[in-house]
Coordinates of C-alpha atoms and ligand atoms in Angstrom, one line a residue:
X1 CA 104.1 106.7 96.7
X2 CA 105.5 107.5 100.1
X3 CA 108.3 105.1 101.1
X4 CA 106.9 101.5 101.6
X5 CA 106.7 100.7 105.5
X6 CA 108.5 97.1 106.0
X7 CA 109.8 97.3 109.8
X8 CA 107.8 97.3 113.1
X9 CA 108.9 97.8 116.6
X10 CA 107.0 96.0 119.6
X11 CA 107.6 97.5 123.1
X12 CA 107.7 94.8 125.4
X13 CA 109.9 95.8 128.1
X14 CA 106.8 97.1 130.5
X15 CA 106.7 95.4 133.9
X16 CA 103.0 93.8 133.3
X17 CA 102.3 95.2 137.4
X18 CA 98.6 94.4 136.5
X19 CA 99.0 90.6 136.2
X20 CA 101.5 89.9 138.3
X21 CA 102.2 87.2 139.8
X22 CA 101.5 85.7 136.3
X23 CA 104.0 87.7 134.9
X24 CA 106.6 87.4 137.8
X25 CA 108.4 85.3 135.2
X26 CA 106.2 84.9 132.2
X27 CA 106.3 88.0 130.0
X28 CA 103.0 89.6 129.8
X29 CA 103.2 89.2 126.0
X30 CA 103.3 85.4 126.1
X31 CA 100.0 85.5 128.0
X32 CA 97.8 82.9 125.3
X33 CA 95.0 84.1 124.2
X34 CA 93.0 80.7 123.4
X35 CA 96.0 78.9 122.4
X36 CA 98.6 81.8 120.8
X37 CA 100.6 84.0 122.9
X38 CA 99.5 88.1 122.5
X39 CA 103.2 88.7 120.7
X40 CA 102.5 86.1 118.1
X41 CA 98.8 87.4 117.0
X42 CA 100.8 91.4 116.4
X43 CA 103.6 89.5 115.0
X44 CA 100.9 87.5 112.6
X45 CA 99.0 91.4 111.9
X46 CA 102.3 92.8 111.0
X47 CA 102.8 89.8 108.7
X48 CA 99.4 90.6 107.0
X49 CA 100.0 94.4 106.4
X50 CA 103.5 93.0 104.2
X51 CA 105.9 94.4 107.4
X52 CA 108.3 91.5 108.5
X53 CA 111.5 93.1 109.8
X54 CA 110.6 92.9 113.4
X55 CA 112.4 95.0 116.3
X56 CA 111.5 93.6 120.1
X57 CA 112.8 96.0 122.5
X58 CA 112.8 94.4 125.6
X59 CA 114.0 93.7 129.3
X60 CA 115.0 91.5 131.8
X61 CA 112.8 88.1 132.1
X62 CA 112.1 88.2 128.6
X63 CA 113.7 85.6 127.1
X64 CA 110.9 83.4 126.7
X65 CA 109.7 85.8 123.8
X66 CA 113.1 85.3 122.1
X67 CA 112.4 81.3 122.2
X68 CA 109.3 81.8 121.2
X69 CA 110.7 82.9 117.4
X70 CA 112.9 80.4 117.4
X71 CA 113.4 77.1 116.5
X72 CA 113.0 74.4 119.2
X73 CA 114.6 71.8 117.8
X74 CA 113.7 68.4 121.1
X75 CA 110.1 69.3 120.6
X76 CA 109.9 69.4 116.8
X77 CA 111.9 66.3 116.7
X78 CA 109.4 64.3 119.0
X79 CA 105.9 66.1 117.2
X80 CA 107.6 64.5 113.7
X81 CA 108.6 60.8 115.6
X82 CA 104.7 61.2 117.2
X83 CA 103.8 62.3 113.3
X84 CA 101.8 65.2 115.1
X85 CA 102.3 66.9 111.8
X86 CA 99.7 69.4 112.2
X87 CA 101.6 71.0 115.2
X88 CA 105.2 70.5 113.6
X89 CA 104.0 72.9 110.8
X90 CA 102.0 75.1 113.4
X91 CA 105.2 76.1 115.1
X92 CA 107.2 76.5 112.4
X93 CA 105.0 79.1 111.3
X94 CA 106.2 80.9 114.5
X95 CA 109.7 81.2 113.0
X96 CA 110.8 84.8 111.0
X97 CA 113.8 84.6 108.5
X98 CA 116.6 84.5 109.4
X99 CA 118.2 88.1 110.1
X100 CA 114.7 89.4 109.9
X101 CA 114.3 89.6 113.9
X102 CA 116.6 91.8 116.3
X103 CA 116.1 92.1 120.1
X104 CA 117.1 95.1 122.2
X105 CA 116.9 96.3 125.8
X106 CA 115.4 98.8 127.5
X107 CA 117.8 98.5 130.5
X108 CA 115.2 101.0 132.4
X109 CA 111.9 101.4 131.9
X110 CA 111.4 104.9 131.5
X111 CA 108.0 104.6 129.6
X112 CA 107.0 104.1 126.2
X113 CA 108.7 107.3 124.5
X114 CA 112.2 106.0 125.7
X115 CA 111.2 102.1 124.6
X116 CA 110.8 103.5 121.0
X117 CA 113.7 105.7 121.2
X118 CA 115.8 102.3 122.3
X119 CA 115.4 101.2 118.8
X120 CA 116.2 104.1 116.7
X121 CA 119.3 102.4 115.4
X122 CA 118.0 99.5 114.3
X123 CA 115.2 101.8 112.4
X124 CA 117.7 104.5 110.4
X125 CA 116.2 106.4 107.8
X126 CA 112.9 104.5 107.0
X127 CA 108.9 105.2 108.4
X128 CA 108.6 102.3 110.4
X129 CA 105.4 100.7 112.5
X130 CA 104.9 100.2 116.5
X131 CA 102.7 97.6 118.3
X132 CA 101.4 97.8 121.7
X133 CA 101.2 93.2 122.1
X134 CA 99.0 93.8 124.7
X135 CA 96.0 95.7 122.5
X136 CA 94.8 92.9 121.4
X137 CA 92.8 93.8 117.3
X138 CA 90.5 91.5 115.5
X139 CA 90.2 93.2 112.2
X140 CA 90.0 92.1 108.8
X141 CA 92.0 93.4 106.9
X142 CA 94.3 93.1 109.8
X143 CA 94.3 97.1 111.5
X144 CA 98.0 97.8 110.6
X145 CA 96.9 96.7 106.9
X146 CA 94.0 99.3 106.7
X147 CA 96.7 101.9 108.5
X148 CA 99.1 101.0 105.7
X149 CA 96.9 101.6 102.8
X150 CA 96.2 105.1 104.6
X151 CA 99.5 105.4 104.7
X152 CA 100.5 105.0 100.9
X153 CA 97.8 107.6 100.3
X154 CA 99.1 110.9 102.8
X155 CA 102.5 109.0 103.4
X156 CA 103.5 111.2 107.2
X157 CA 102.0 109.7 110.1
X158 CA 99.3 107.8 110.6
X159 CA 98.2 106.3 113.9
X160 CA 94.8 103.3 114.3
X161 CA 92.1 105.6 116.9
X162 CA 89.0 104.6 118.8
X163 CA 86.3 105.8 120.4
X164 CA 86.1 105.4 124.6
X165 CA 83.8 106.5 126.6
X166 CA 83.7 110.2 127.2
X167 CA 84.6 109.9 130.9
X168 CA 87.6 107.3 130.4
X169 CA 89.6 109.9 128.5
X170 CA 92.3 110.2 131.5
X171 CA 92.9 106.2 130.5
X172 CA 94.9 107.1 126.9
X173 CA 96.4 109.4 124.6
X174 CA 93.3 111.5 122.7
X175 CA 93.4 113.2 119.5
X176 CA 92.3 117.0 118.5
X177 CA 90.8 115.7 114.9
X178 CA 90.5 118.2 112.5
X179 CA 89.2 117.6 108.8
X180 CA 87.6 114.6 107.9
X181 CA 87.4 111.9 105.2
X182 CA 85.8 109.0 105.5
X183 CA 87.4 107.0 108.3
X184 CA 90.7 109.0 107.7
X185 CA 90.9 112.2 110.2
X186 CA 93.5 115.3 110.1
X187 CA 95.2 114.8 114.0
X188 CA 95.8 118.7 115.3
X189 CA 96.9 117.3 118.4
X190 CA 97.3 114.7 121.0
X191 CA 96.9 114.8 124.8
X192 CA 98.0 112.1 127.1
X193 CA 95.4 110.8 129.7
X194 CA 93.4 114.4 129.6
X195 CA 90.3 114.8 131.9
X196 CA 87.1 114.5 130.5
X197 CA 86.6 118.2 131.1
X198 CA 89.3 119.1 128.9
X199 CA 89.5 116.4 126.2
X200 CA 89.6 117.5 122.6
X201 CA 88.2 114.3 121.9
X202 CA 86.9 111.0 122.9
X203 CA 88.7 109.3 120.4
X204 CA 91.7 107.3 121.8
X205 CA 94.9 106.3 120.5
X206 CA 94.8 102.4 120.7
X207 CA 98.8 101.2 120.1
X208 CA 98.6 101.0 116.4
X209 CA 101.3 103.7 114.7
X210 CA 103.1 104.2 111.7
X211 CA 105.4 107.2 112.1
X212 CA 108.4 109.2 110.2
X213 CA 112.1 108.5 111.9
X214 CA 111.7 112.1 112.2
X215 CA 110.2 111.3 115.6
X216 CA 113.4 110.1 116.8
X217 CA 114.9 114.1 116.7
X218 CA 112.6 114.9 119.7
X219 CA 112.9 111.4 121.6
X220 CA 116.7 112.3 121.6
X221 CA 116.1 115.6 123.8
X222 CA 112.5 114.6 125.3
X223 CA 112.4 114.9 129.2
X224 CA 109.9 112.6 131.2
X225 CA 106.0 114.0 130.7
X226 CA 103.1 113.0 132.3
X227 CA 103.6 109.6 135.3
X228 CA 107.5 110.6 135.1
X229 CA 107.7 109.0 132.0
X230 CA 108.8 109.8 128.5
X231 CA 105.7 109.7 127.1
X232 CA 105.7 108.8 122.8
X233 CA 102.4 110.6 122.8
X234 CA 104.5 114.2 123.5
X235 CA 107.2 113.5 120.4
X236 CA 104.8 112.6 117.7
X237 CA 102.6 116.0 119.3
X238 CA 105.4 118.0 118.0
X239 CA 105.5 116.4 114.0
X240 CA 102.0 117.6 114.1
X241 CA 101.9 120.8 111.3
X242 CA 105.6 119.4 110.4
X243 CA 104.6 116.8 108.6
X244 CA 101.2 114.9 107.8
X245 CA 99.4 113.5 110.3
X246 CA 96.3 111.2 110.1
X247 CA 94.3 108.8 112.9
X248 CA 92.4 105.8 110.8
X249 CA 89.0 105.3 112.8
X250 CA 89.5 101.8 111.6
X251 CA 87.3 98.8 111.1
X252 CA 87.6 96.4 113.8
X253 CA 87.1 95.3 117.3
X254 CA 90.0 96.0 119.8
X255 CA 90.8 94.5 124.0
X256 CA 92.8 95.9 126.2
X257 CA 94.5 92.2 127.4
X258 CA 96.7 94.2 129.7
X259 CA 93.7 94.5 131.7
X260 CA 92.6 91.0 133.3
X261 CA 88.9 91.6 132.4
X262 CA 89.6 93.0 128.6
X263 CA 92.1 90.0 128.5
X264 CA 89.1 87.7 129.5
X265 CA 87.0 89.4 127.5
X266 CA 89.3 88.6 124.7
X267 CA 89.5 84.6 125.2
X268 CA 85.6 84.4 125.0
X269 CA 85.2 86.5 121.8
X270 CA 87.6 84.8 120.0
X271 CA 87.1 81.7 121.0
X272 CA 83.7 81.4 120.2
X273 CA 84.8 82.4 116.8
X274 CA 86.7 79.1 116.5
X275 CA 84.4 76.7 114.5
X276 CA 86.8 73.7 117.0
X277 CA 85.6 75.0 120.1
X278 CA 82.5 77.9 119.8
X279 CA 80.0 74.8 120.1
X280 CA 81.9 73.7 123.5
X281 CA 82.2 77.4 124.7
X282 CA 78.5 78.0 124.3
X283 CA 77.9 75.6 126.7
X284 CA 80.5 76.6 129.3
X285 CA 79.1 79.6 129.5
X286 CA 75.7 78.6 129.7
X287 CA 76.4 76.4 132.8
X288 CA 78.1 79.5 134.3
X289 CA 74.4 81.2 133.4
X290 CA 75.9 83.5 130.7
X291 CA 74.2 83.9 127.6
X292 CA 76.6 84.0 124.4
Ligands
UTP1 P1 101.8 99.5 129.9 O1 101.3 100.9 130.2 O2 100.7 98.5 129.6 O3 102.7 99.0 131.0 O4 102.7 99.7 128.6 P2 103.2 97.6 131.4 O5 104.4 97.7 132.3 O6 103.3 96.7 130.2 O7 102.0 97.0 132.2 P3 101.4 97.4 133.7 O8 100.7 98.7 133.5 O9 102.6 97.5 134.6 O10 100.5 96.3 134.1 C1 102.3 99.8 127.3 C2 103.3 99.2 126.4 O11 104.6 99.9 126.5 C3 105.6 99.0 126.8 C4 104.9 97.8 127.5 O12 105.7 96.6 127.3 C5 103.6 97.7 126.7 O13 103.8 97.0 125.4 N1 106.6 99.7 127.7 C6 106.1 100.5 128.7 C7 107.9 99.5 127.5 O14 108.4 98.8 126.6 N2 108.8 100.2 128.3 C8 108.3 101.1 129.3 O15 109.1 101.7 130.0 C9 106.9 101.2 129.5

């Protein structure tokens, strides 16, 4: 049995550009989805796959993420003097142990590749998992859960794909698949954001990953790649025929809620899952002339 996986890194030091001016001063990541902020439903998968040393590198104007794991110690004192019990326990559940949570900055951000690399120290000598918040997965079991039972089998790397549209490859980082078994795939390679015409693949890499620290040799002398960034895509290329490398096509529904329409998209689907509100839901978007 490969070494167990029990810390995660979540990137969250990305401008949000897309959703501004909501995320002027609100971190992207604390956009709620229904009534829970995007970091807390990654936070909650993590939790589910038995991974709960969390690693948050992040950057300026992010503090309210760093609150948001803590205790708040006026508003749990009035929910118990209101006896809103419900909520009291609700928000507790927000709060790690203690020790088991460590921020970081990004002082620049230089792209993905470099976020990762930010956290290296705080990752040493054990495989460890990265989150994109803002990729949004309803799966059961959770998506990092099915990549973790992958991962006990090969051990190496393992990294959660989907299919896109063939002509959206030049959106995400595509894998070259090789053999095949079952939902498990050998990776030969990876391509950030390739053309259509020249995509190995239409199956994208959706901001699930489980990788070696051995991926932290090639951050340390990567130069910026495609956009002028350092892209994560061209390090864990180069662990390909080094070590093992696997995508899970795994079993699930993802949205893309750093995109205002896949965030959308997003609030309706889960919230008409909610037995408290899919009845009212239904008929919201029926006035709206929406079927459901
Ligand atoms: P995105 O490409 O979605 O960028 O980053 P963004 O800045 O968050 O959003 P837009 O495009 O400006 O609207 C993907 C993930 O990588 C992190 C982001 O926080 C997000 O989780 N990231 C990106 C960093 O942590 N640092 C970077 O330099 C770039």
């Amino acid at each position: 049995m490969p070494k167990p996986v029990r810390k995660i890194v979540f990137p969250v030091a990305g401008l949000g550009t897309r959703f501004l001016p909501a995320t002027k001063v609100v971190p992207k990541e604390m956009l709620p989805v229904v009534d829970k902020p995007l970091i807390q439903y990654a936070v909650e998968e993590a939790l589910e796959a038995g991974i709960d040393q969390f690693i948050f590198v992040t950057g300026r104007g992010k503090h309210a993420i760093e609150d948001h794991f803590d205790h708040a110690y006026e508003l749990e004192q009035t929910l118990a003097e209101k006896n809103k019990h419900d909520f009291l326990e609700e928000i507790g559940r927000t709060v790690p142990k203690a020790g088991n949570i460590a921020f970081t900055r990004q002082q620049k951000p230089k792209g993905l590749g470099h976020a990762i690399w930010c956290a290296r120290n705080f990752i040493g000598d054990e495989p460890f998992a990265i989150s994109l918040p803002d990729m949004l997965v309803d799966a059961n079991p959770s998506c990092l859960k099915q990549m973790v039972e992958v991962y006990n089998e090969t051990g190496g790397n393992v990294i959660a794909v989907e299919q896109c549209a063939p002509e959206d490859t030049n959106k995400y980082g595509v894998i070259a698949p090789g053999a095949v078994d079952g939902r498990t795939l050998e990776v030969t390679g990876l391509v950030e954001k390739p053309d259509p015409s020249e995509a190995p693949s239409n199956l994208f890499v959706l901001g699930r990953y489980i990788l070696t620290p051995k991926v932290f040799e090639y951050l340390d002398k990567q130069k910026p790649g495609a956009g002028g960034e350092i892209q994560l895509t061209d390090s864990m290329a180069s662990l390909i025929g080094e070590q093992p490398f696997h995508a899970l096509a795994y079993e699930g529904v993802s949205y893309d809620c750093g995109d205002k329409v896949g965030f959308l998209k997003a609030n309706v689907a889960l919230s008409l899952k909610r037995e408290d509100m899919a009845g009212r839901v239904r008929e919201a978007l029926a006035e709206l002339g929406l079927k459901s």
